[in-house]
Amino acid sequence: MDQSHWQALRAQAERLARAPLPVDAARASEFALRVGPLYASFARQRLDAEARDTLFAMARAADLPTALRALFDGEMVNTSERRAALHTALRGGLGQSAAAREARALALAAQARMDALHAMLEASDVTDIVSVGIGGSDLGPRLAVDALRDFHAGRFRVHFLTNVDGSDAQHLLRGLDPARTAGILVSKSFGTQETLLNGTLLRDWMGGAERLFAVSANIECAEAFGIPAARVLPMWDWVGGRYSLWSAVGFSVQLAIGRERFAQLLAGAALVDEHVLTAPTERNLAAWHALVGIWNRNGLGLASAAVLPYDQRLALLPAFLQQLVMESLGKSVRHDGSPVLADTVPVLWGGAGTNAQHSFFQALHQGTETVPADFLGVVRPAHAHGHHHDVLLANLLAQAEALGNGWPSDDAHKGYPGGRPSTLLLLDELNPHSLGALLALYEHSVYVQSVLWGINAFDQWGVELGKRIAGELLPALSDATMPAGDPVTRALLAEIRARR
Ligand code: F6P
């Protein structure tokens, strides 16, 4: 991909920038795709067939099929860390290389160990599980446990302990019985400050590590912490934290929903994997989703994007996607270290509808920024309140239409400019299978965008500096003689020390 592709994209966008969003019935089918339980409509994007073909040409220039094959086959797509990213091997055997086959075998063996520990816990007195982890070791399991609340097996209550803010632990543990609680320390590195501090607090509260489990690639450190290898489930350097829900990182999810339903979650992701790997770009849902993202960011120059699930069970989806998308695509240099040729990730944010309609939707409708949105809806509810669900769906459809078409008014305060693009993702119902499919779609969309931008979606060097400085500042919080920080930080440290 060279400058000419980005120029062609911008030329298309200039042509379409001020035109009203096209609305016609043909578009509704031409700009829509279905994969299993997922239906996606891109009909409300500011995009016509000519612009779409420019995007397809970019995907061809980036040789998308080869890039996808490289991902599934475990090639070194994480170049700065010289690693593969084989999360697809955790849920299926589509990789053809020896590395992918070996990863698949390791994933199946880990699943068998997970099942054995699951059975052991089921046979015990344990009623509550506390999963300790942060970032990718928390957000996916937390989302899945919350989103699949209608599918909980009921054997265990599953809780999450994340923030190093001690009030998180204090509030959680207050309601639990240490004799009936098991903990899972989820940390790929087993070196994350927050997780180790919370793990230590949990271990002390439980009176020892007897009912502690770990999920980690660092067995030695887990053992040094007091958790024997037999209770450490594996992680590997070929799975990134934010792509790890499908591994033993999802142990808490399996404990919540049971073995079969966890398998359905993986099967939903595998269904999308197969589609993404085999469908031509023109019919490939992840490619469409990614190309629309590129269009909004690089064609139309829109710097933020919203995720708006119209389902309370998906309320944590925006937080999960913030890590998946922004940690993966928040990069300014390409694989070879040279600057990117186009802007990368937009700021991603969002919240559940209809609640969000009564807070930030005002800005979406009449603010000066255009924010492209992914609306998500679920066709069949998991409750008996049919009218509630109709109201929810009516609001979902209404908001997309209002943002897109706007409404003129003689009163400047009451007019809606419209022209605000959105994608609509509909799930037939929200269950383990469709959730797996949805999350895999976003994973692949992220990868496709990274391929077009030429960046590494699997490293996160940008989180390291703050961690290092925090380590240097820690002693200075209580000891004024410790040299730390710049003059502004030193003044703030003095202010804090004076008021402790
Ligand atoms: O600080 C960022 C990060 O490294 C994430 O990428 C990761 O998901 C999270 O921290 C937790 O890391 P670990 O699983 O090693 O504790």
mmCIF file with all atom_site columns, C-alpha atoms in Angstrom, residues 302 349 359-372 403 412-413 415-421:
data_model
loop_
_atom_site.group_PDB
_atom_site.id
_atom_site.type_symbol
_atom_site.label_atom_id
_atom_site.label_alt_id
_atom_site.label_comp_id
_atom_site.label_asym_id
_atom_site.label_entity_id
_atom_site.label_seq_id
_atom_site.pdbx_PDB_ins_code
_atom_site.Cartn_x
_atom_site.Cartn_y
_atom_site.Cartn_z
_atom_site.occupancy
_atom_site.B_iso_or_equiv
_atom_site.pdbx_formal_charge
_atom_site.auth_seq_id
_atom_site.auth_comp_id
_atom_site.auth_asym_id
_atom_site.auth_atom_id
_atom_site.pdbx_PDB_model_num
ATOM 1  C CA . LEU A 1 302 ? -13.252 11.064 11.631 1.00 0.00 ? 302 LEU A CA 1
ATOM 2  C CA . TRP A 1 349 ? -15.919 4.868  23.248 1.00 0.00 ? 349 TRP A CA 1
ATOM 3  C CA . SER A 1 359 ? -26.641 11.247 28.108 1.00 0.00 ? 359 SER A CA 1
ATOM 4  C CA . PHE A 1 360 ? -24.225 11.663 25.192 1.00 0.00 ? 360 PHE A CA 1
ATOM 5  C CA . PHE A 1 361 ? -26.531 11.152 22.197 1.00 0.00 ? 361 PHE A CA 1
ATOM 6  C CA . GLN A 1 362 ? -27.226 14.894 22.152 1.00 0.00 ? 362 GLN A CA 1
ATOM 7  C CA . ALA A 1 363 ? -23.632 15.370 20.979 1.00 0.00 ? 363 ALA A CA 1
ATOM 8  C CA . LEU A 1 364 ? -23.946 12.574 18.421 1.00 0.00 ? 364 LEU A CA 1
ATOM 9  C CA . HIS A 1 365 ? -26.977 14.283 16.871 1.00 0.00 ? 365 HIS A CA 1
ATOM 10 C CA . GLN A 1 366 ? -26.072 17.967 17.066 1.00 0.00 ? 366 GLN A CA 1
ATOM 11 C CA . GLY A 1 367 ? -22.420 18.273 18.120 1.00 0.00 ? 367 GLY A CA 1
ATOM 12 C CA . THR A 1 368 ? -19.798 19.618 15.730 1.00 0.00 ? 368 THR A CA 1
ATOM 13 C CA . GLU A 1 369 ? -17.989 16.242 15.534 1.00 0.00 ? 369 GLU A CA 1
ATOM 14 C CA . THR A 1 370 ? -19.322 13.426 13.391 1.00 0.00 ? 370 THR A CA 1
ATOM 15 C CA . VAL A 1 371 ? -18.869 10.145 15.251 1.00 0.00 ? 371 VAL A CA 1
ATOM 16 C CA . PRO A 1 372 ? -19.438 6.986  13.223 1.00 0.00 ? 372 PRO A CA 1
ATOM 17 C CA . LEU A 1 403 ? -28.399 10.208 12.859 1.00 0.00 ? 403 LEU A CA 1
ATOM 18 C CA . ALA A 1 412 ? -31.588 26.519 14.362 1.00 0.00 ? 412 ALA A CA 1
ATOM 19 C CA . HIS A 1 413 ? -31.696 24.844 17.776 1.00 0.00 ? 413 HIS A CA 1
ATOM 20 C CA . GLY A 1 415 ? -32.608 21.041 13.340 1.00 0.00 ? 415 GLY A CA 1
ATOM 21 C CA . TYR A 1 416 ? -30.682 17.803 12.970 1.00 0.00 ? 416 TYR A CA 1
ATOM 22 C CA . PRO A 1 417 ? -27.901 17.923 10.372 1.00 0.00 ? 417 PRO A CA 1
ATOM 23 C CA . GLY A 1 418 ? -27.943 14.168 9.712  1.00 0.00 ? 418 GLY A CA 1
ATOM 24 C CA . GLY A 1 419 ? -25.257 12.613 7.553  1.00 0.00 ? 419 GLY A CA 1
ATOM 25 C CA . ARG A 1 420 ? -23.872 10.752 10.580 1.00 0.00 ? 420 ARG A CA 1
ATOM 26 C CA . PRO A 1 421 ? -22.898 7.253  9.523  1.00 0.00 ? 421 PRO A CA 1
#
